Structure formats: structure tokens, C-alpha cells
Coordinates of N, CA, C and O in Angstrom, one line a residue:
L1 N -70.4 52.1 70.0 CA -71.0 51.0 69.1 C -71.1 49.7 69.9 O -72.2 49.1 69.8
L2 N -70.1 49.3 70.7 CA -70.2 48.1 71.4 C -71.4 48.1 72.4 O -72.0 47.1 72.6
G3 N -71.6 49.3 73.0 CA -72.7 49.4 74.0 C -74.0 49.2 73.3 O -74.9 48.6 73.8
N4 N -74.2 49.8 72.1 CA -75.4 49.6 71.3 C -75.6 48.1 70.9 O -76.8 47.7 70.9
V5 N -74.5 47.4 70.6 CA -74.7 46.0 70.2 C -75.1 45.2 71.5 O -76.0 44.4 71.4
A6 N -74.5 45.5 72.6 CA -74.9 44.8 73.8 C -76.3 45.1 74.2 O -77.1 44.2 74.6
Y7 N -76.7 46.4 74.0 CA -78.1 46.8 74.3 C -79.1 46.0 73.4 O -80.1 45.5 73.8
A8 N -78.8 46.0 72.1 CA -79.6 45.3 71.1 C -79.7 43.8 71.4 O -80.8 43.2 71.1
R9 N -78.7 43.2 72.0 CA -78.8 41.8 72.3 C -79.5 41.6 73.7 O -79.6 40.5 74.1
G10 N -79.8 42.7 74.3 CA -80.5 42.5 75.6 C -79.6 42.5 76.8 O -80.0 42.2 77.9
D11 N -78.3 42.7 76.6 CA -77.4 42.6 77.7 C -77.2 44.0 78.3 O -76.2 44.7 78.0
H12 N -78.1 44.4 79.1 CA -78.1 45.7 79.7 C -76.9 46.0 80.6 O -76.3 47.1 80.6
A13 N -76.5 44.9 81.3 CA -75.3 45.1 82.2 C -74.0 45.4 81.3 O -73.3 46.3 81.7
E14 N -73.8 44.7 80.2 CA -72.7 45.0 79.4 C -72.8 46.4 78.7 O -71.8 47.1 78.6
A15 N -74.0 46.7 78.3 CA -74.2 48.0 77.6 C -73.9 49.1 78.6 O -73.2 50.1 78.3
R16 N -74.4 49.0 79.9 CA -74.1 49.9 80.9 C -72.6 50.1 81.2 O -72.1 51.2 81.3
R17 N -71.9 48.9 81.2 CA -70.5 48.9 81.4 C -69.7 49.7 80.3 O -68.9 50.5 80.6
V18 N -70.1 49.4 79.1 CA -69.4 50.0 77.9 C -69.7 51.5 77.8 O -68.8 52.3 77.6
Y19 N -71.0 51.8 78.0 CA -71.3 53.3 78.0 C -70.6 54.0 79.1 O -70.1 55.1 79.0
G20 N -70.5 53.3 80.3 CA -69.8 53.9 81.4 C -68.4 54.2 81.2 O -67.8 55.2 81.5
Q21 N -67.7 53.2 80.5 CA -66.3 53.4 80.1 C -66.1 54.6 79.2 O -65.2 55.3 79.3
A22 N -67.1 54.7 78.2 CA -67.0 55.8 77.3 C -67.1 57.1 78.0 O -66.4 58.1 77.7
V23 N -68.1 57.2 78.9 CA -68.2 58.4 79.7 C -66.9 58.8 80.4 O -66.5 59.9 80.4
E24 N -66.3 57.8 81.1 CA -65.1 58.1 81.8 C -64.0 58.6 80.9 O -63.3 59.6 81.1
M25 N -63.8 57.9 79.7 CA -62.8 58.3 78.8 C -63.0 59.7 78.2 O -62.1 60.5 78.0
L26 N -64.3 60.0 77.9 CA -64.6 61.3 77.2 C -64.6 62.4 78.2 O -64.2 63.5 77.9
R27 N -64.9 62.1 79.5 CA -64.8 63.2 80.5 C -63.3 63.5 80.7 O -62.9 64.7 80.8
E28 N -62.5 62.5 80.7 CA -61.0 62.7 80.8 C -60.5 63.5 79.6 O -59.6 64.4 79.8
A29 N -61.0 63.2 78.5 CA -60.6 63.9 77.2 C -61.2 65.3 77.2 O -60.7 66.1 76.4
G30 N -62.2 65.6 77.9 CA -62.9 66.9 77.9 C -63.7 67.2 76.7 O -63.8 68.3 76.3
D31 N -64.2 66.2 76.0 CA -65.0 66.3 74.8 C -66.5 66.3 75.1 O -67.1 65.2 75.1
A32 N -67.1 67.4 75.4 CA -68.5 67.4 75.8 C -69.4 67.0 74.6 O -70.5 66.4 74.8
G33 N -69.1 67.3 73.4 CA -69.9 66.9 72.2 C -70.0 65.4 72.1 O -71.1 64.9 71.8
L34 N -68.9 64.7 72.3 CA -69.0 63.3 72.2 C -69.5 62.6 73.5 O -70.1 61.6 73.5
L35 N -69.3 63.3 74.6 CA -69.8 62.8 75.9 C -71.3 62.7 76.0 O -71.9 61.9 76.6
F36 N -72.0 63.6 75.2 CA -73.4 63.6 75.1 C -74.0 62.2 74.9 O -74.9 61.7 75.6
A37 N -73.5 61.5 73.8 CA -74.1 60.2 73.4 C -74.1 59.1 74.4 O -75.1 58.5 74.7
P38 N -72.9 58.8 75.1 CA -73.0 57.7 76.0 C -73.8 58.1 77.3 O -74.5 57.2 77.9
L39 N -73.9 59.4 77.7 CA -74.7 59.8 78.8 C -76.2 59.6 78.4 O -77.0 59.1 79.2
C40 N -76.5 60.0 77.2 CA -77.9 59.9 76.7 C -78.3 58.4 76.6 O -79.4 58.0 77.0
N41 N -77.4 57.6 76.1 CA -77.6 56.2 76.0 C -77.8 55.5 77.4 O -78.7 54.7 77.6
L42 N -77.0 55.9 78.4 CA -77.2 55.4 79.8 C -78.5 55.9 80.3 O -79.2 55.1 81.0
G43 N -78.9 57.1 80.0 CA -80.2 57.6 80.5 C -81.4 56.9 79.8 O -82.3 56.5 80.5
T44 N -81.2 56.6 78.6 CA -82.2 55.9 77.8 C -82.3 54.4 78.4 O -83.4 53.9 78.5
L45 N -81.2 53.8 78.7 CA -81.2 52.5 79.2 C -81.9 52.5 80.6 O -82.8 51.6 80.9
A46 N -81.6 53.5 81.4 CA -82.3 53.6 82.7 C -83.8 53.8 82.5 O -84.7 53.3 83.2
R47 N -84.2 54.5 81.5 CA -85.6 54.8 81.1 C -86.3 53.5 80.7 O -87.4 53.2 81.2
V48 N -85.6 52.7 79.9 CA -86.2 51.4 79.5 C -86.4 50.5 80.8 O -87.4 49.7 80.8
E49 N -85.5 50.6 81.7 CA -85.6 49.8 82.9 C -86.5 50.5 84.0 O -86.6 49.9 85.1
R50 N -87.1 51.6 83.6 CA -88.0 52.3 84.5 C -87.4 52.8 85.8 O -88.0 52.9 86.8
D51 N -86.1 53.1 85.7 CA -85.4 53.7 86.8 C -85.4 55.2 86.6 O -84.4 55.8 86.1
W52 N -86.5 55.8 87.0 CA -86.7 57.2 86.6 C -85.7 58.2 87.2 O -85.2 59.1 86.6
A53 N -85.3 57.9 88.5 CA -84.3 58.8 89.1 C -82.9 58.8 88.3 O -82.4 59.8 88.0
A54 N -82.5 57.6 88.0 CA -81.2 57.4 87.2 C -81.4 58.0 85.8 O -80.5 58.7 85.3
A55 N -82.5 57.7 85.2 CA -82.7 58.2 83.8 C -82.7 59.8 83.8 O -82.0 60.4 83.0
R56 N -83.4 60.4 84.7 CA -83.4 61.8 84.7 C -82.1 62.4 85.1 O -81.6 63.5 84.6
R57 N -81.3 61.8 86.0 CA -80.0 62.3 86.4 C -79.0 62.2 85.2 O -78.4 63.2 84.8
L58 N -79.0 61.0 84.5 CA -78.1 60.8 83.4 C -78.5 61.7 82.2 O -77.6 62.2 81.5
L59 N -79.8 61.8 81.9 CA -80.2 62.6 80.8 C -80.0 64.1 81.1 O -79.7 64.9 80.2
G60 N -80.1 64.5 82.4 CA -79.7 65.8 82.8 C -78.2 66.1 82.5 O -77.8 67.2 82.1
E61 N -77.4 65.1 82.8 CA -76.0 65.2 82.5 C -75.7 65.3 81.0 O -74.8 66.1 80.6
S62 N -76.5 64.6 80.2 CA -76.3 64.7 78.8 C -76.7 66.1 78.3 O -76.1 66.6 77.4
L63 N -77.7 66.7 78.9 CA -78.1 68.0 78.6 C -77.0 69.0 78.9 O -76.7 69.9 78.1
E64 N -76.4 68.8 80.1 CA -75.2 69.7 80.5 C -74.1 69.6 79.4 O -73.5 70.6 79.0
A65 N -73.8 68.3 79.0 CA -72.8 68.1 78.0 C -73.2 68.8 76.7 O -72.3 69.4 76.0
A66 N -74.4 68.7 76.3 CA -74.9 69.3 75.0 C -74.7 70.8 75.1 O -74.3 71.5 74.1
R67 N -75.1 71.4 76.3 CA -75.0 72.8 76.4 C -73.5 73.3 76.4 O -73.2 74.3 75.9
E68 N -72.7 72.5 77.1 CA -71.2 72.8 77.1 C -70.7 72.7 75.7 O -69.8 73.6 75.3
A69 N -71.2 71.8 74.9 CA -70.7 71.7 73.5 C -71.3 72.8 72.6 O -70.9 73.0 71.5
R70 N -72.3 73.5 73.1 CA -73.0 74.5 72.4 C -73.6 74.0 71.1 O -73.5 74.7 70.0
N71 N -74.2 72.8 71.2 CA -74.7 72.2 70.0 C -76.3 72.2 70.1 O -76.8 71.4 70.9
P72 N -77.0 73.0 69.3 CA -78.4 73.1 69.5 C -79.2 71.8 69.2 O -80.2 71.6 69.9
R73 N -78.7 71.1 68.3 CA -79.4 69.8 68.0 C -79.3 68.8 69.2 O -80.2 68.2 69.5
L74 N -78.1 68.8 69.8 CA -77.9 67.9 70.9 C -78.7 68.4 72.1 O -79.3 67.7 72.9
I75 N -78.8 69.8 72.3 CA -79.6 70.3 73.4 C -81.0 70.0 73.2 O -81.7 69.5 74.1
A76 N -81.6 70.2 72.0 CA -83.0 69.8 71.7 C -83.2 68.3 71.9 O -84.2 67.9 72.5
N77 N -82.3 67.5 71.5 CA -82.4 66.1 71.7 C -82.4 65.7 73.1 O -83.3 64.9 73.6
A78 N -81.5 66.3 73.9 CA -81.4 66.0 75.4 C -82.7 66.5 76.1 O -83.3 65.7 76.9
L79 N -83.2 67.7 75.7 CA -84.4 68.2 76.3 C -85.6 67.3 76.0 O -86.5 67.0 76.8
Q80 N -85.7 66.8 74.7 CA -86.8 66.0 74.3 C -86.7 64.6 75.1 O -87.7 64.1 75.6
T81 N -85.6 64.0 75.2 CA -85.4 62.7 75.8 C -85.7 62.9 77.3 O -86.3 62.1 78.0
L82 N -85.2 64.0 77.9 CA -85.4 64.3 79.3 C -86.9 64.5 79.6 O -87.5 64.0 80.6
G83 N -87.5 65.2 78.7 CA -89.0 65.4 78.8 C -89.8 64.1 78.7 O -90.8 63.9 79.4
A84 N -89.4 63.3 77.8 CA -90.1 62.0 77.7 C -89.9 61.2 79.0 O -90.9 60.5 79.4
A85 N -88.7 61.2 79.6 CA -88.5 60.4 80.8 C -89.3 61.0 81.9 O -89.9 60.3 82.7
A86 N -89.4 62.4 82.0 CA -90.2 63.0 83.0 C -91.7 62.6 82.8 O -92.4 62.3 83.8
W87 N -92.2 62.6 81.6 CA -93.6 62.3 81.3 C -93.8 60.8 81.7 O -94.8 60.6 82.4
E88 N -93.0 59.9 81.4 CA -93.1 58.5 81.8 C -93.1 58.3 83.3 O -93.7 57.4 83.8
A89 N -92.3 59.2 83.9 CA -92.3 59.1 85.4 C -93.5 59.8 86.1 O -93.6 59.7 87.3
G90 N -94.3 60.4 85.3 CA -95.5 61.0 85.8 C -95.4 62.5 86.2 O -96.3 63.1 86.7
D91 N -94.2 63.0 85.8 CA -94.0 64.5 86.1 C -94.3 65.3 84.9 O -93.4 65.7 84.1
H92 N -95.6 65.4 84.6 CA -96.0 66.0 83.3 C -95.7 67.5 83.3 O -95.4 68.0 82.2
E93 N -95.6 68.2 84.4 CA -95.3 69.6 84.4 C -93.8 69.8 83.9 O -93.6 70.6 83.1
A94 N -92.9 69.0 84.5 CA -91.5 69.1 84.1 C -91.4 68.7 82.6 O -90.7 69.3 81.9
A95 N -92.1 67.6 82.2 CA -92.0 67.2 80.8 C -92.4 68.3 79.9 O -91.8 68.5 78.9
E96 N -93.6 68.9 80.2 CA -94.1 69.9 79.3 C -93.1 71.1 79.2 O -92.9 71.6 78.1
G97 N -92.4 71.4 80.3 CA -91.4 72.5 80.3 C -90.2 72.2 79.4 O -89.7 73.0 78.6
Q98 N -89.7 70.9 79.6 CA -88.6 70.5 78.8 C -88.9 70.4 77.3 O -88.1 70.8 76.5
L99 N -90.0 69.8 77.0 CA -90.4 69.7 75.6 C -90.7 71.1 75.0 O -90.3 71.3 73.8
A100 N -91.2 72.0 75.8 CA -91.4 73.4 75.3 C -90.0 74.0 75.0 O -89.9 74.7 74.0
Q101 N -89.1 73.8 75.9 CA -87.7 74.3 75.6 C -87.1 73.8 74.4 O -86.5 74.5 73.6
A102 N -87.3 72.5 74.2 CA -86.7 71.8 73.0 C -87.4 72.4 71.8 O -86.8 72.7 70.8
G103 N -88.7 72.5 71.9 CA -89.5 73.0 70.7 C -89.1 74.5 70.4 O -89.2 74.8 69.2
A104 N -88.8 75.2 71.4 CA -88.3 76.6 71.1 C -87.0 76.7 70.4 O -86.8 77.6 69.6
I105 N -86.2 75.7 70.6 CA -84.9 75.6 69.9 C -85.1 75.2 68.4 O -84.5 75.8 67.5
C106 N -86.0 74.3 68.2 CA -86.1 73.7 66.9 C -86.5 74.6 65.8 O -85.8 74.6 64.8
P107 N -87.6 75.4 65.9 CA -87.9 76.3 64.7 C -86.8 77.2 64.4 O -86.5 77.5 63.2
D108 N -86.1 77.7 65.4 CA -85.0 78.7 65.2 C -83.9 78.0 64.4 O -83.2 78.7 63.7
K109 N -83.7 76.7 64.6 CA -82.6 76.0 63.9 C -83.0 75.2 62.7 O -82.2 74.5 62.1
G110 N -84.3 75.3 62.3 CA -84.7 74.6 61.1 C -85.0 73.1 61.3 O -85.1 72.4 60.3
F111 N -85.2 72.7 62.5 CA -85.6 71.3 62.7 C -86.7 71.2 63.8 O -87.0 72.2 64.4
R112 N -87.2 70.1 64.1 CA -88.3 69.9 65.0 C -88.2 68.7 65.9 O -87.4 67.9 65.6
L113 N -89.0 68.7 66.9 CA -89.1 67.5 67.8 C -89.7 66.4 67.0 O -90.5 66.6 66.2
N114 N -89.4 65.2 67.4 CA -90.0 64.0 66.9 C -90.8 63.4 68.1 O -90.2 62.7 68.9
P115 N -92.1 63.6 68.1 CA -92.8 63.1 69.3 C -92.9 61.6 69.4 O -92.9 61.0 70.5
R116 N -92.8 60.9 68.3 CA -92.7 59.4 68.3 C -91.5 58.9 69.0 O -91.5 58.0 69.7
A117 N -90.4 59.6 68.8 CA -89.1 59.2 69.4 C -89.2 59.4 70.9 O -88.7 58.6 71.7
A118 N -89.8 60.5 71.3 CA -90.0 60.7 72.8 C -90.9 59.7 73.4 O -90.8 59.4 74.6
R119 N -91.8 59.1 72.7 CA -92.8 58.2 73.2 C -92.2 56.8 73.4 O -92.7 56.0 74.1
R120 N -91.2 56.4 72.6 CA -90.7 55.0 72.6 C -89.4 55.0 73.4 O -88.4 55.6 73.0
P121 N -89.3 54.3 74.5 CA -88.1 54.3 75.4 C -86.9 53.7 74.7 O -85.8 54.0 75.1
T122 N -87.0 52.9 73.7 CA -85.8 52.3 73.1 C -85.3 53.1 71.9 O -84.3 52.8 71.4
T123 N -86.0 54.2 71.5 CA -85.5 55.0 70.4 C -84.4 55.9 70.8 O -84.4 56.4 71.9
G124 N -83.4 56.1 70.0 CA -82.4 57.1 70.2 C -81.1 56.6 70.7 O -80.2 57.4 70.8
L125 N -80.9 55.3 70.9 CA -79.6 54.9 71.4 C -78.6 55.1 70.2 O -78.6 54.4 69.2
G126 N -77.8 56.1 70.4 CA -76.7 56.4 69.5 C -77.2 57.1 68.2 O -76.5 57.3 67.3
Q127 N -78.5 57.6 68.2 CA -79.0 58.2 67.0 C -79.6 59.6 67.3 O -80.4 59.7 68.3
P128 N -79.3 60.6 66.5 CA -80.0 61.8 66.7 C -81.4 61.7 66.2 O -81.7 61.1 65.2
H129 N -82.4 62.0 67.1 CA -83.8 61.8 66.7 C -84.7 63.0 67.0 O -85.9 62.8 66.9
A130 N -84.1 64.1 67.2 CA -84.9 65.3 67.4 C -84.9 66.2 66.2 O -85.2 67.4 66.3
V131 N -84.7 65.6 65.0 CA -84.5 66.5 63.9 C -85.4 66.0 62.7 O -85.4 64.9 62.4
D132 N -86.0 66.9 62.1 CA -86.6 66.9 60.7 C -87.4 68.1 60.6 O -87.4 69.0 61.4
R133 N -88.2 68.2 59.5 CA -88.8 69.5 59.2 C -90.3 69.5 59.6 O -91.0 68.6 59.2
M134 N -90.8 70.4 60.4 CA -92.2 70.6 60.7 C -92.3 71.8 61.6 O -91.4 72.1 62.4
G135 N -93.5 72.4 61.6 CA -93.7 73.6 62.4 C -94.0 73.2 63.9 O -94.5 72.1 64.1
L136 N -93.8 74.1 64.8 CA -93.9 73.8 66.2 C -95.4 73.5 66.5 O -95.7 72.6 67.3
D137 N -96.3 74.3 66.0 CA -97.7 74.0 66.3 C -98.1 72.6 65.9 O -98.8 71.9 66.7
E138 N -97.7 72.1 64.7 CA -98.1 70.8 64.3 C -97.4 69.8 65.2 O -98.0 68.7 65.6
T139 N -96.1 70.0 65.6 CA -95.4 69.1 66.5 C -96.1 69.0 67.8 O -96.3 67.9 68.4
C140 N -96.5 70.1 68.4 CA -97.2 70.1 69.7 C -98.6 69.4 69.6 O -98.9 68.6 70.5
A141 N -99.3 69.6 68.5 CA -100.6 68.9 68.3 C -100.3 67.4 68.2 O -101.1 66.6 68.8
R142 N -99.3 67.0 67.5 CA -99.0 65.6 67.4 C -98.6 65.0 68.8 O -99.0 63.9 69.1
W143 N -97.8 65.8 69.5 CA -97.4 65.3 70.8 C -98.6 65.1 71.7 O -98.8 64.0 72.4
R144 N -99.6 66.0 71.7 CA -100.8 65.8 72.5 C -101.6 64.6 72.0 O -102.1 63.9 72.8
E145 N -101.7 64.4 70.7 CA -102.4 63.3 70.2 C -101.7 62.0 70.6 O -102.4 61.0 71.0
L146 N -100.4 61.9 70.6 CA -99.7 60.7 71.0 C -99.9 60.4 72.5 O -99.9 59.2 72.8
Q147 N -100.1 61.3 73.3 CA -100.3 61.1 74.7 C -101.6 60.3 75.0 O -101.8 59.7 76.0
R148 N -102.5 60.3 74.0 CA -103.8 59.6 74.1 C -103.6 58.2 73.6 O -104.6 57.4 73.8
L149 N -102.5 57.8 73.0 CA -102.3 56.4 72.5 C -102.1 55.5 73.6 O -101.5 55.9 74.7
P150 N -102.4 54.2 73.5 CA -102.1 53.2 74.5 C -100.6 53.1 74.8 O -99.8 53.4 73.8
Q151 N -100.2 52.8 76.0 CA -98.8 52.8 76.4 C -98.0 51.8 75.5 O -96.8 52.0 75.3
S152 N -98.6 50.8 75.0 CA -97.9 49.7 74.2 C -97.5 50.2 72.8 O -96.7 49.6 72.2
W153 N -98.0 51.4 72.4 CA -97.7 51.9 71.1 C -96.2 52.2 70.9 O -95.5 52.6 71.7

């Protein structure tokens, strides 16, 4: 929570410090399910700062934590956020693969990707955003449509 407050106030250094402390404590505690959130938040922060290498590394770690926790919602969320970072970094092939993986999880579990969340780098700090109801075909069509919107959207 303190990291999210620091982030909202624009204090990225403090947010990074607090999220980093949470990562250390949760790794020590061995709680992969809770470890997902601060890793994803650090990755999202790197994404906002356009540090693509750090974003993809941290979001990859959040995906590992989600898989270790065996939580399909977190896995889909991590894949979606990782795919969005890959897309923004210009690696469209990787992005499409990650988003397809997330999309494959979603219908099976009764939820879907949120293409708007993937498009906005500030979305998702501390919030699950890869869930609600919609078919995969409609989600993919919306994702393609969003890619044609101006970057400022």
C-alpha cells in the first residue's frame, strides 16, 4: 500500500524502495502468491519509466511467482502485463505470444483479458485487471482495435 501511495504521489524512487522491501520480505517468507504483486508493481513502474529491459525482467519474475502460486488469474495478469510491455518495447511477436497465452487461460477459467489495462502503463498497480467476462474472439478484436488508437489514449 505504501508503495502505491508513493507511486500515486509521483515519488518513483520511494515506490521502488517500498516495493523492493516487500519483494525481499516475501521471498524470505516464501509466499509466491503475495510476491506477485510487488514484482508486478516494480515491472509496471519500470514500464512507466520506459525501462523495457527492467520491466520485462521484473514482469517475468512476477509471472514465475504466479506460476509457482498456481494461480491462473495471476498468471493471466502477468502474461497480459508482460505482453503489454513487450508491445510497448516494439517486440510485437513476443507480445502476441504472451497475450495469446493469457487469452488461452481466460476462457477456461471464466474471465478474460482487459485490453485497455494492457494499453495503459499506469494501470494495475496493486489491482487485478485481467478479469471480467467476454469471449476470446471479442477480446482479440478489441485488442487489435486498440493498437490503432493514438499512443496518448
